[in-house]
Tab-separated table of C-alpha atoms and ligand atoms in Angstrom:
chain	number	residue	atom	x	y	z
Q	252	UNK	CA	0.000	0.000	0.000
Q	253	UNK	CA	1.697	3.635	-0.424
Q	254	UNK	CA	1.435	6.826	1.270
Q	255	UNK	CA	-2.333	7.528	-0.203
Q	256	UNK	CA	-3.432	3.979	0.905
Q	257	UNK	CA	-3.824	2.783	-2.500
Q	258	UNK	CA	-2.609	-0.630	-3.631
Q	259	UNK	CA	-1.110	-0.886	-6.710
Q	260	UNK	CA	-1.969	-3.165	-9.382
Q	261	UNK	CA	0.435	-3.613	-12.394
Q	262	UNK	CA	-1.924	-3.611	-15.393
Q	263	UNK	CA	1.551	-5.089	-17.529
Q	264	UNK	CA	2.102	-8.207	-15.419
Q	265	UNK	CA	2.114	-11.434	-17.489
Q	266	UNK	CA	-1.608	-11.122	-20.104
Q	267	UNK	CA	-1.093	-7.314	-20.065
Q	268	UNK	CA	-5.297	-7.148	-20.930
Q	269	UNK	CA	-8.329	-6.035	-19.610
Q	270	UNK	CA	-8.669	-8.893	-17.004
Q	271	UNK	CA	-6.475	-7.411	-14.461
Q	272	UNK	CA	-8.288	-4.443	-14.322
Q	273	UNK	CA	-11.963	-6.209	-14.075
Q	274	UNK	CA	-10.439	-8.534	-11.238
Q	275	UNK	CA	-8.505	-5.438	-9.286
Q	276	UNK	CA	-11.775	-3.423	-9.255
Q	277	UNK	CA	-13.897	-5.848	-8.397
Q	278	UNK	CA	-12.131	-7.253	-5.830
Q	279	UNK	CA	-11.423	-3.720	-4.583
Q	280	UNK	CA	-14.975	-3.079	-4.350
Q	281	UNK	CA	-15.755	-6.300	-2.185
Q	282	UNK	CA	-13.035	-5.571	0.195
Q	283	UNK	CA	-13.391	-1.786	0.585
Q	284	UNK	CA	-9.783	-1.709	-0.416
Q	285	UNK	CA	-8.469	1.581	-2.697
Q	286	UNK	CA	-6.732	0.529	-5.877
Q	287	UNK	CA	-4.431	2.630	-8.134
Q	288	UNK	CA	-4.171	-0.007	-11.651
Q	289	UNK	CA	-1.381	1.404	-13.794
Q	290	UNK	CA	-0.046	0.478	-17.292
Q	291	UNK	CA	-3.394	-0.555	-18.180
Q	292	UNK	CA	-3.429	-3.233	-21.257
Q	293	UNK	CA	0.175	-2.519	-21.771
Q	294	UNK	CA	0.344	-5.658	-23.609
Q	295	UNK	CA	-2.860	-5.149	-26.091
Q	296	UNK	CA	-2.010	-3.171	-29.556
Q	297	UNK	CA	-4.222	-0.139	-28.201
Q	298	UNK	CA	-3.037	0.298	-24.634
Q	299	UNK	CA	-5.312	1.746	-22.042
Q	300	UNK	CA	-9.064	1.772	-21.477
Q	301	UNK	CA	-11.384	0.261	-24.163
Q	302	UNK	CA	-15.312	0.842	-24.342
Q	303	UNK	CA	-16.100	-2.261	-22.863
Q	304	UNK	CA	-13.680	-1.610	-19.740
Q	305	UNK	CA	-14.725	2.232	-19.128
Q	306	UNK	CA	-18.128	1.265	-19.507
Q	307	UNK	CA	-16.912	-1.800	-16.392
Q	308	UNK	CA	-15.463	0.812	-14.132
Q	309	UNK	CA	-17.978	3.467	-14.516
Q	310	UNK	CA	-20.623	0.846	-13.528
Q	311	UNK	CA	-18.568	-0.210	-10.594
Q	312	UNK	CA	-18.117	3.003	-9.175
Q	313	UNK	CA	-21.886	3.831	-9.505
Q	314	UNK	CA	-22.445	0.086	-7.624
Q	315	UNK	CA	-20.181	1.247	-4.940
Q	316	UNK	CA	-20.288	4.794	-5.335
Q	317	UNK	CA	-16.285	4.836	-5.429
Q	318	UNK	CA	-14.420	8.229	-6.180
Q	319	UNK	CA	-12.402	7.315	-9.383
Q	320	UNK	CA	-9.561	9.262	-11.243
Q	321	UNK	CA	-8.361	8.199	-14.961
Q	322	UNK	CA	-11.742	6.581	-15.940
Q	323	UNK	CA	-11.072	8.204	-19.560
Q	324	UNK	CA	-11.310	6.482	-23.322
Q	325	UNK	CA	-7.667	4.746	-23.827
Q	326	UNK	CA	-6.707	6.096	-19.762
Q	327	UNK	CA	-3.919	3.682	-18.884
Q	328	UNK	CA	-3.426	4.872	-15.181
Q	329	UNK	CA	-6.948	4.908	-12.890
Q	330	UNK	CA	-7.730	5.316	-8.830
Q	331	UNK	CA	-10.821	3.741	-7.762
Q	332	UNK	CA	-11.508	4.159	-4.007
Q	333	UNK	CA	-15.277	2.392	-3.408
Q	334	UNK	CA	-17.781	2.667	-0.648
Q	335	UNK	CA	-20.319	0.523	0.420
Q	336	UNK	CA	-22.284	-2.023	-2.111
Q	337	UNK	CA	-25.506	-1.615	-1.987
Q	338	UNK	CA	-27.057	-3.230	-4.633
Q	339	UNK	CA	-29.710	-1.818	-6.790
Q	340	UNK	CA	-31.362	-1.553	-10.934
Q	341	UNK	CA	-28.014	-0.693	-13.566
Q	342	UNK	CA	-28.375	0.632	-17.204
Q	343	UNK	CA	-25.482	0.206	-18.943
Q	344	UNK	CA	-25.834	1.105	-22.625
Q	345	UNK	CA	-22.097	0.511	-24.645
Q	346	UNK	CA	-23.372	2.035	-28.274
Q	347	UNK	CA	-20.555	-0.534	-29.484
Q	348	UNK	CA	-19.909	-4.027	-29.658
Q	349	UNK	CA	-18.374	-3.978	-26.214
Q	350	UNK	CA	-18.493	-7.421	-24.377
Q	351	UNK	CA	-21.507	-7.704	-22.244
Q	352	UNK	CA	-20.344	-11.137	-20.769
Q	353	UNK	CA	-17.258	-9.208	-19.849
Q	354	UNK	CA	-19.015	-6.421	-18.297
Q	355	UNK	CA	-21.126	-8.835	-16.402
Q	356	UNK	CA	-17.734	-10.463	-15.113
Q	357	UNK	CA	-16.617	-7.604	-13.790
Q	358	UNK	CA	-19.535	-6.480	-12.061
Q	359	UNK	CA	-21.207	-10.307	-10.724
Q	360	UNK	CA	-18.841	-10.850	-7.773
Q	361	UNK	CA	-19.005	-7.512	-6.440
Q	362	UNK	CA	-23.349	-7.696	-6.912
Q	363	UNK	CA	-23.039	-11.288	-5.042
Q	364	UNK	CA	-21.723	-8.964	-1.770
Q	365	UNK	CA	-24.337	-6.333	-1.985
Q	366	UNK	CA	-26.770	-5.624	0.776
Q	367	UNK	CA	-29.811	-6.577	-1.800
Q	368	UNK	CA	-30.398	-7.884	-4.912
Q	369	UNK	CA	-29.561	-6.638	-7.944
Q	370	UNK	CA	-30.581	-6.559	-11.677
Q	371	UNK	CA	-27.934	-5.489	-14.355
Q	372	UNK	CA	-29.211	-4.173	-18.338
Q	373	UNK	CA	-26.393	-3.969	-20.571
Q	374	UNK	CA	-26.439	-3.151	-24.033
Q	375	UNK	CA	-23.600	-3.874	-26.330
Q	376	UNK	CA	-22.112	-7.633	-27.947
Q	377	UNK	CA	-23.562	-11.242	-26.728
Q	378	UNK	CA	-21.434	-12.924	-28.864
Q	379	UNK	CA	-18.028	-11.067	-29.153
Q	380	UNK	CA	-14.320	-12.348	-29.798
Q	381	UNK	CA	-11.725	-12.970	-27.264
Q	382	UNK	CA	-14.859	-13.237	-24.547
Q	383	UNK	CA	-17.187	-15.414	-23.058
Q	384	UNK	CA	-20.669	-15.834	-25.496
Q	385	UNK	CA	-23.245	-14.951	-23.530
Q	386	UNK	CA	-24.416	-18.856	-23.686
Q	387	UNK	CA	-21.139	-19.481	-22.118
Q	388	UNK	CA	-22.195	-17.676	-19.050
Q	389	UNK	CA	-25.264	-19.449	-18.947
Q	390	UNK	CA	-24.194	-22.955	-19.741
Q	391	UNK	CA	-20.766	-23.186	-17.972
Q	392	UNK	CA	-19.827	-20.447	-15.742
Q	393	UNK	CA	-22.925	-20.724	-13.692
Q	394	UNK	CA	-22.984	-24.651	-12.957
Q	395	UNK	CA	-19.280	-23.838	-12.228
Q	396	UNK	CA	-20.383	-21.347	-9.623
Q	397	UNK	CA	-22.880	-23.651	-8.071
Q	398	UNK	CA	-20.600	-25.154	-5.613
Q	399	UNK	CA	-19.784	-21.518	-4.407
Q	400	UNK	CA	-23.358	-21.202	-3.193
Q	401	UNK	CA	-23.166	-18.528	-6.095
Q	402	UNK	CA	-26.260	-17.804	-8.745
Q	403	UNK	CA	-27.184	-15.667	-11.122
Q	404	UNK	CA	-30.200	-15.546	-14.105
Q	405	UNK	CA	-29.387	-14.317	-17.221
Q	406	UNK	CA	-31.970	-13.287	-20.122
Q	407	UNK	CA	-31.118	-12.249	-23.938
Q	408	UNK	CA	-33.146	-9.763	-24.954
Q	409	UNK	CA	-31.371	-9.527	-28.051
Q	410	UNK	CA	-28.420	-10.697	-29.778
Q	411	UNK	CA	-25.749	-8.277	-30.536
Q	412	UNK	CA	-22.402	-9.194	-32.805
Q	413	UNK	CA	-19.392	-7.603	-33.813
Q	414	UNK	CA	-18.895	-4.403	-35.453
Q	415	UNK	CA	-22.667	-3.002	-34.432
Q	416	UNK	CA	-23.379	-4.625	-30.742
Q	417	UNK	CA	-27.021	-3.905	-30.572
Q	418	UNK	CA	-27.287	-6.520	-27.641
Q	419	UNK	CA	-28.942	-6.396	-24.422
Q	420	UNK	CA	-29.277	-8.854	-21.790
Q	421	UNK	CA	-30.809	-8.629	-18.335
Q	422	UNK	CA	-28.641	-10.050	-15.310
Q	423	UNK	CA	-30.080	-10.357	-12.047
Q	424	UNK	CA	-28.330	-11.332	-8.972
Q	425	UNK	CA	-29.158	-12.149	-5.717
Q	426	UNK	CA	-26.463	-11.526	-2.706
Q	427	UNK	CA	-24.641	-14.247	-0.400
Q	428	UNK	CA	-23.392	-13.723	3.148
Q	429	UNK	CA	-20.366	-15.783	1.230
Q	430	UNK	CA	-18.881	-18.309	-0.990
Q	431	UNK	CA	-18.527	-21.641	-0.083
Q	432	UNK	CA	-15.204	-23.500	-1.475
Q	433	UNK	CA	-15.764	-25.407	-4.690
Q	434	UNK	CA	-13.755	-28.699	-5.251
Q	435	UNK	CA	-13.581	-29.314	-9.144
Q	436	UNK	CA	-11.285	-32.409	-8.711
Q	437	UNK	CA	-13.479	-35.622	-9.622
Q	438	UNK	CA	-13.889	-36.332	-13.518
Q	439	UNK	CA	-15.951	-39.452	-13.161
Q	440	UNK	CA	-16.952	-40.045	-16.669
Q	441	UNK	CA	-18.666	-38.350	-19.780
Q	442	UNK	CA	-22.187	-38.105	-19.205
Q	443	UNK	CA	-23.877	-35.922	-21.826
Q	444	UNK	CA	-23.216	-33.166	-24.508
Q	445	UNK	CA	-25.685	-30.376	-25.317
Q	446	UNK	CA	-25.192	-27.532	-26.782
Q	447	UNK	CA	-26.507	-24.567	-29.435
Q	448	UNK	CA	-25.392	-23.688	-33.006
Q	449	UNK	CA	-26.855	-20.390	-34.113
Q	450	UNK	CA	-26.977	-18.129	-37.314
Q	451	UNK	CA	-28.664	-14.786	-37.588
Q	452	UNK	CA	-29.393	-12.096	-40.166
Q	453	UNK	CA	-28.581	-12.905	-43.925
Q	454	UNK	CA	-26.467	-16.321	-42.700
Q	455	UNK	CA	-28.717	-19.561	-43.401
Q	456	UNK	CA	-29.811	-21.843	-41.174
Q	457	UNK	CA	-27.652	-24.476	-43.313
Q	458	UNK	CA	-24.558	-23.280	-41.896
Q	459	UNK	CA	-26.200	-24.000	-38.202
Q	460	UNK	CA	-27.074	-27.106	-39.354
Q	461	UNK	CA	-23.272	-28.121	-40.319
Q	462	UNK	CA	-21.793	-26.643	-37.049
Q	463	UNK	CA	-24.335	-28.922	-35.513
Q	464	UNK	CA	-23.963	-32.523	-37.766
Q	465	UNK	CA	-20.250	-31.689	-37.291
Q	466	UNK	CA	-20.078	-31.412	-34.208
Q	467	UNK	CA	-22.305	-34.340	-32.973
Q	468	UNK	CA	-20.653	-36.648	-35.461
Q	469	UNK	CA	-17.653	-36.026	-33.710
Q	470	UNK	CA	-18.173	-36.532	-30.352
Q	471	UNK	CA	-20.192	-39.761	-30.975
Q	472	UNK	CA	-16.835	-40.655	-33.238
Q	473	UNK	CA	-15.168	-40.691	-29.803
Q	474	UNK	CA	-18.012	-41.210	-27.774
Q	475	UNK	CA	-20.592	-43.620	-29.577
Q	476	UNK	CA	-22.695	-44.877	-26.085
Q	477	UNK	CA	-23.167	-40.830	-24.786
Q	478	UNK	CA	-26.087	-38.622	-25.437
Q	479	UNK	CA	-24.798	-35.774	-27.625
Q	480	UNK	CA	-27.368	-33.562	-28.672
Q	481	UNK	CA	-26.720	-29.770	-30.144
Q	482	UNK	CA	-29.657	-27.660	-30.940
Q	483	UNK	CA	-29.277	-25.925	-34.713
Q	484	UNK	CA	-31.366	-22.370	-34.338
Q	485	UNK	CA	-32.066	-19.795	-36.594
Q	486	UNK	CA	-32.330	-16.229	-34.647
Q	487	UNK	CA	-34.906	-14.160	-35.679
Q	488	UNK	CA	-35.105	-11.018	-36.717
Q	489	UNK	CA	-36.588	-9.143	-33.971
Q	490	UNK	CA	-34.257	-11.446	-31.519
Q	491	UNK	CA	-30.866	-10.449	-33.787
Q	492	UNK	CA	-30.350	-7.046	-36.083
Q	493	UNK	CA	-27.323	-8.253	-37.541
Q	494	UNK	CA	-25.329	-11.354	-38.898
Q	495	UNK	CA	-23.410	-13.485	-36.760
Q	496	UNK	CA	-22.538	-17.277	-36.740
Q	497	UNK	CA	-21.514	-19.474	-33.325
Q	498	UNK	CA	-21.273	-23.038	-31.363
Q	499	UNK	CA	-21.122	-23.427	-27.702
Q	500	UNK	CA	-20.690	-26.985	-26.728
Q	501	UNK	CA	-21.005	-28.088	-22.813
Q	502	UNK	CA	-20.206	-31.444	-21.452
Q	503	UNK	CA	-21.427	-32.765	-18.294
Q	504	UNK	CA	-19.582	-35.618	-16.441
Q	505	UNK	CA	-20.829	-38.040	-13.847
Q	506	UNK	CA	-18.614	-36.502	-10.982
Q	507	UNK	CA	-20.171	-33.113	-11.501
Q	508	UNK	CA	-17.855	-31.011	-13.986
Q	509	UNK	CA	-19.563	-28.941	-16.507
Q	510	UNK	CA	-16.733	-28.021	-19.775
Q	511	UNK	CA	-17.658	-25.610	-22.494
Q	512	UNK	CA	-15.778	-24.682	-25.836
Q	513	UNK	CA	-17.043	-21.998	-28.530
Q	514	UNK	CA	-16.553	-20.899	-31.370
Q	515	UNK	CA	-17.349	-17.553	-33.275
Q	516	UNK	CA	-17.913	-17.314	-37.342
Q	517	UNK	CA	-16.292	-14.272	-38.599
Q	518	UNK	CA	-16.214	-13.253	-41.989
Q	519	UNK	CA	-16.087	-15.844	-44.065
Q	520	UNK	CA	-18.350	-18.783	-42.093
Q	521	UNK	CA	-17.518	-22.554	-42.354
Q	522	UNK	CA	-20.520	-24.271	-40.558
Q	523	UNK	CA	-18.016	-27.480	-41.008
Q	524	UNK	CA	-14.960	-25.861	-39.976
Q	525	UNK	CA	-16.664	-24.397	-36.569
Q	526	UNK	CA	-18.211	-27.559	-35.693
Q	527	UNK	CA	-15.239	-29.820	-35.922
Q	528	UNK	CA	-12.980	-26.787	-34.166
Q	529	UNK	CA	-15.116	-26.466	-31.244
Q	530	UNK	CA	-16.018	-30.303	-30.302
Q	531	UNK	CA	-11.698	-30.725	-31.532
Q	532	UNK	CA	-11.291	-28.852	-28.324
Q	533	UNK	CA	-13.831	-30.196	-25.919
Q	534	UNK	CA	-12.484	-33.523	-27.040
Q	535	UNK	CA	-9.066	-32.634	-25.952
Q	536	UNK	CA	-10.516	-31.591	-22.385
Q	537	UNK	CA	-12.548	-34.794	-22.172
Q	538	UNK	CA	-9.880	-37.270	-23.169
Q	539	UNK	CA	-8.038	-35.679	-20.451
Q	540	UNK	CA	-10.379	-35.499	-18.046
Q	541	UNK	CA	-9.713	-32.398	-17.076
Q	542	UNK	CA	-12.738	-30.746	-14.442
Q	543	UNK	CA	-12.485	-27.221	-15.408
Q	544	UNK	CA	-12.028	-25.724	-18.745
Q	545	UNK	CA	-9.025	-23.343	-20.301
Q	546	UNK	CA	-11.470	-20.326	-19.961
Q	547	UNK	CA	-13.617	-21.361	-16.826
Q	548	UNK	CA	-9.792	-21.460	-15.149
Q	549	UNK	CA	-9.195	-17.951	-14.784
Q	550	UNK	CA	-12.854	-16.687	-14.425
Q	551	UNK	CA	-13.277	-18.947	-11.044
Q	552	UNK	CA	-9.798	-17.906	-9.329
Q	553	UNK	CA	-11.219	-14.226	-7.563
Q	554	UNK	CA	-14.567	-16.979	-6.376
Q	555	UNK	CA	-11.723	-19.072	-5.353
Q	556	UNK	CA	-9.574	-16.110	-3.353
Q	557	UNK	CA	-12.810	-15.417	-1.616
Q	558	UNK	CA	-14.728	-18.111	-0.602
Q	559	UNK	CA	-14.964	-19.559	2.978
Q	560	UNK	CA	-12.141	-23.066	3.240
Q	561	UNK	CA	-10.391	-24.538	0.838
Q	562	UNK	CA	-11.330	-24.404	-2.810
Q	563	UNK	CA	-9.135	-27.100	-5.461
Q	564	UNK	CA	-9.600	-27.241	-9.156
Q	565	UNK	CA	-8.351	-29.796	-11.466
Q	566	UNK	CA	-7.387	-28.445	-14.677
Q	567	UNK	CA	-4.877	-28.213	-17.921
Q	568	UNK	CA	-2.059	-26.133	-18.418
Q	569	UNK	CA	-2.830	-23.042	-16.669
Q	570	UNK	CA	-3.616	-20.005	-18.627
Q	571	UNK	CA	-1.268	-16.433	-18.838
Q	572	UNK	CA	-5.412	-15.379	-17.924
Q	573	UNK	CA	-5.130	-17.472	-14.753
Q	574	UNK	CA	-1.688	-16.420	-13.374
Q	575	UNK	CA	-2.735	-13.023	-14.124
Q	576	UNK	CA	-5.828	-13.481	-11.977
Q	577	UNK	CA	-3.787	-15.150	-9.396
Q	578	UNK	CA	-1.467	-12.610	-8.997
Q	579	UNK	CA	-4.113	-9.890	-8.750
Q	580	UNK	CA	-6.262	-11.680	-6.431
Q	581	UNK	CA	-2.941	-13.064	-4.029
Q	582	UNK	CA	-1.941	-8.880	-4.238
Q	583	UNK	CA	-5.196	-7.753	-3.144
Q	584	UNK	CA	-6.540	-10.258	-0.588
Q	585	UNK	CA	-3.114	-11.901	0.920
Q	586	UNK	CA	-4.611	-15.275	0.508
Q	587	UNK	CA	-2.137	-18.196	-1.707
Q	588	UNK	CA	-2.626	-19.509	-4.434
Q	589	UNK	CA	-0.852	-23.173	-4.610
Q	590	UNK	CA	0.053	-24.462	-8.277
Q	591	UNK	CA	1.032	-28.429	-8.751
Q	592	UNK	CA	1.756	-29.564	-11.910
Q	593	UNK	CA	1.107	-33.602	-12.137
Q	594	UNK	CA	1.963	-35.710	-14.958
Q	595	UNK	CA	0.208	-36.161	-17.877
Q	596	UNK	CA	-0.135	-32.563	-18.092
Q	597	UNK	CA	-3.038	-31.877	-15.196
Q	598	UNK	CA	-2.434	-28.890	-13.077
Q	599	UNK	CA	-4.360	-28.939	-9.590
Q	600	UNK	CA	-4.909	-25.530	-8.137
Q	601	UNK	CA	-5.473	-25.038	-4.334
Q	602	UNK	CA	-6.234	-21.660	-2.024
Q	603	UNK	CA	-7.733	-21.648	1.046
Q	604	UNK	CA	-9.934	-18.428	0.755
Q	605	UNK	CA	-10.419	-15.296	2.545
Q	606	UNK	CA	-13.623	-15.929	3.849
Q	607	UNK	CA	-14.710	-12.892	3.398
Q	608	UNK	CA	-18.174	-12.056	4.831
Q	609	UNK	CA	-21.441	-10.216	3.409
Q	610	UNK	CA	-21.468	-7.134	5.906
Q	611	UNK	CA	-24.198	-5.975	3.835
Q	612	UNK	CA	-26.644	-8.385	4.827
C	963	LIG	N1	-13.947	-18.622	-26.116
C	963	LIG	C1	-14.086	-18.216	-24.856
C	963	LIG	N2	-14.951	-18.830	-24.040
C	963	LIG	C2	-15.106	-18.437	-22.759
C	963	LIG	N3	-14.418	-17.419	-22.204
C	963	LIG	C3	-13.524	-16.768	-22.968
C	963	LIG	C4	-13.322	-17.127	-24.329
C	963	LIG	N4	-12.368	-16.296	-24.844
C	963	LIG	C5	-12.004	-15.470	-23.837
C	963	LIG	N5	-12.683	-15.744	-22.705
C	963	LIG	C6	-12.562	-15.081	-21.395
C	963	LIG	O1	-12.678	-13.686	-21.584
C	963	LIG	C7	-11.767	-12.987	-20.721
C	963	LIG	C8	-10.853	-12.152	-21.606
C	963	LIG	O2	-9.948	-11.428	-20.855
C	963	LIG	P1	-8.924	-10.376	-21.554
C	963	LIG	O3	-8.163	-9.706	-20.488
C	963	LIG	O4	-8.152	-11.048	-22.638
C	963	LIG	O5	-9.977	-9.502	-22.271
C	963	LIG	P2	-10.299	-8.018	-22.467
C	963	LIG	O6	-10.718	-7.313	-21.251
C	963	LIG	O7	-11.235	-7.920	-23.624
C	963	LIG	O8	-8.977	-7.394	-22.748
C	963	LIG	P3	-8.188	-7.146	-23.935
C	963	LIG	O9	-9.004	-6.462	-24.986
C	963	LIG	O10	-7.257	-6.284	-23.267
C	963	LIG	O11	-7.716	-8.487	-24.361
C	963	LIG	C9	-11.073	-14.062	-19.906
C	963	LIG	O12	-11.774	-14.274	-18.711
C	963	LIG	C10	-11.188	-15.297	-20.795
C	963	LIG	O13	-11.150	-16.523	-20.098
């Protein structure tokens, strides 16, 4: 801490991105704790604050009515000291493609450790590069924060794509008086695959149709006894403006691990190509029986820093992501992070949390 009482974040370390920012703040936030975040994205091709992350702070410090400095288009230097979270209604309207599932990140934990429940609009991209799909949120992130005693509901209002946005989704949260600590450790076996294929605007409903056959055929390639079943939709028109093309697949195992792996069309969109990429990758996870997915890694380590006892995960190679959020969250809450690297590749990733308390409540 220095002479102002601000901790300071490096923005630089390891990923360099926006995630060190979303988990600084929002762990500042939850433990009332001043942060100064400085060389912010240093590592991304436009340094600084994007839309999608000026859009995250600004919403933060109206959730915890914080004083901020540097909360400017392309700032790369910002001090956010919060108050209390109360918990209220949030409008949060991007006018870009800005990540709405990255918004949402930023702001969930902090919502989970207001004094009431909360309900979160935000307008901008569902289904956005380099960030969760909204389905993503709804499919795997929020089994994975089930053992945290953690919830959340999440409606699509619309769907909103790359360059326009035009989104909106409604996110409403109700508070905890804390996390419990989630064990992701037991694979068991492969239960199930489900999923959704989508199109929207001028892309048929063929090309939704290959990411689907695609993706079935190979899983039950690998997997000929288990249920895989993806649902092929069409979008309509007053539920998407614009065209956009994606796959979220989610496996469920019999010891309780829920795995997801997307993929986005961009311009040119290869129903075939998507399908086989994204069940390619979930049948990499599954074959090693891995519990928590290369993206869930790093999105469960601030639940992880916070809960109440000892939280374990069982995972692949970790993530630049994940050592970013471990650094961030060790900095800011003192608790350890321990990292074991077994053979055959598995990486098993132990903290015993803060506990940190709802005083809100
Ligand atoms: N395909 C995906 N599925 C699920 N989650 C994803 C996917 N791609 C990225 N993510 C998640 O989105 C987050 C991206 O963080 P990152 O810091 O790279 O993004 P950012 O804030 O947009 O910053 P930047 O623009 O600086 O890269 C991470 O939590 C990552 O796990």
């Amino acid at each position: 801490m220095d002479a102002k009482g601000f901790v300071e974040i490096d923005g630089s370390f390891l990923e360099g991105g926006g995630q060190a920012l979303r988990n600084a703040l929002s762990l500042s936030c939850i433990l009332g704790k001043p942060v100064r975040v400085v060389k912010i994205r240093a590592n991304r091709p436009k340094p600084g604050l994007s839309h999608q992350h000026l859009h995250g702070v600004n919403l933060l410090r109206d959730i915890c009515n914080a004083d901020v400095v540097g909360n400017s288009l392309l700032s790369t230097e910002l001090e956010f000291s919060p108050r209390a979270i109360l918990g209220n209604t949030y409008r949060v309207e991007t006018h870009t493609a800005a990540s709405i599932t990255l918004i949402y990140q930023m702001a969930l934990p902090v919502l989970l450790f207001a004094g009431r429940p909360s309900r979160l609009f935000v307008s901008g991209g569902t289904n956005v590069a380099f960030a969760p799909q909204v389905e993503y949120m709804q499919q795997v992130l929020l089994p994975n924060l089930k053992p945290f005693g953690a919830s959340f509901d999440l409606k699509v209002q619309q769907y909103g794509f790359y360059p326009r946005g035009k989104g909106s989704c409604q996110l409403d949260v109700q508070p905890v008086a804390k996390l419990d600590a989630g064990q992701f450790l037991d694979f068991g076996h492969l239960q199930s695959v489900s999923g959704v294929a989508f199109t929207a605007g001028r892309l048929p409903m063929s090309i939704a149709i290959d990411m689907q056959r695609t993706a079935q055929r190979e899983i039950h390639r690998h997997w000929p006894n288990e249920k895989c079943s993806i649902q092929a939709v069409k979008h309509s028109p007053e539920k998407a403006h614009d065209n956009g093309a994606g796959i979220l697949m989610t496996a469920i195992t019999s010891g309780g691990c829920v795995l997801g792996a997307a993929s986005l069309g961009e311009k040119r969109v290869d129903g075939n190509v998507l399908g086989s990429e994204t069940s390619g990758q979930l049948a990499q996870y599954l074959r090693k029986e891995i519990c928590v997915d290369e993206h869930m890694q790093d999105q469960l380590i601030i639940y992880m820093a916070l809960a109440v006892g000892l939280s374990r995960m069982r995972t692949g190679p970790l993530t630049k992501h994940t050592r970013t959020a471990i650094h961030v969250a060790e900095q800011l809450t003192g608790v350890k992070f321990d990292v074991a690297v077994e053979s055959g590749g598995h990486t098993i990733v132990t903290c015993e949390g803060l506990g940190q308390r709802n005083e809100m409540l």
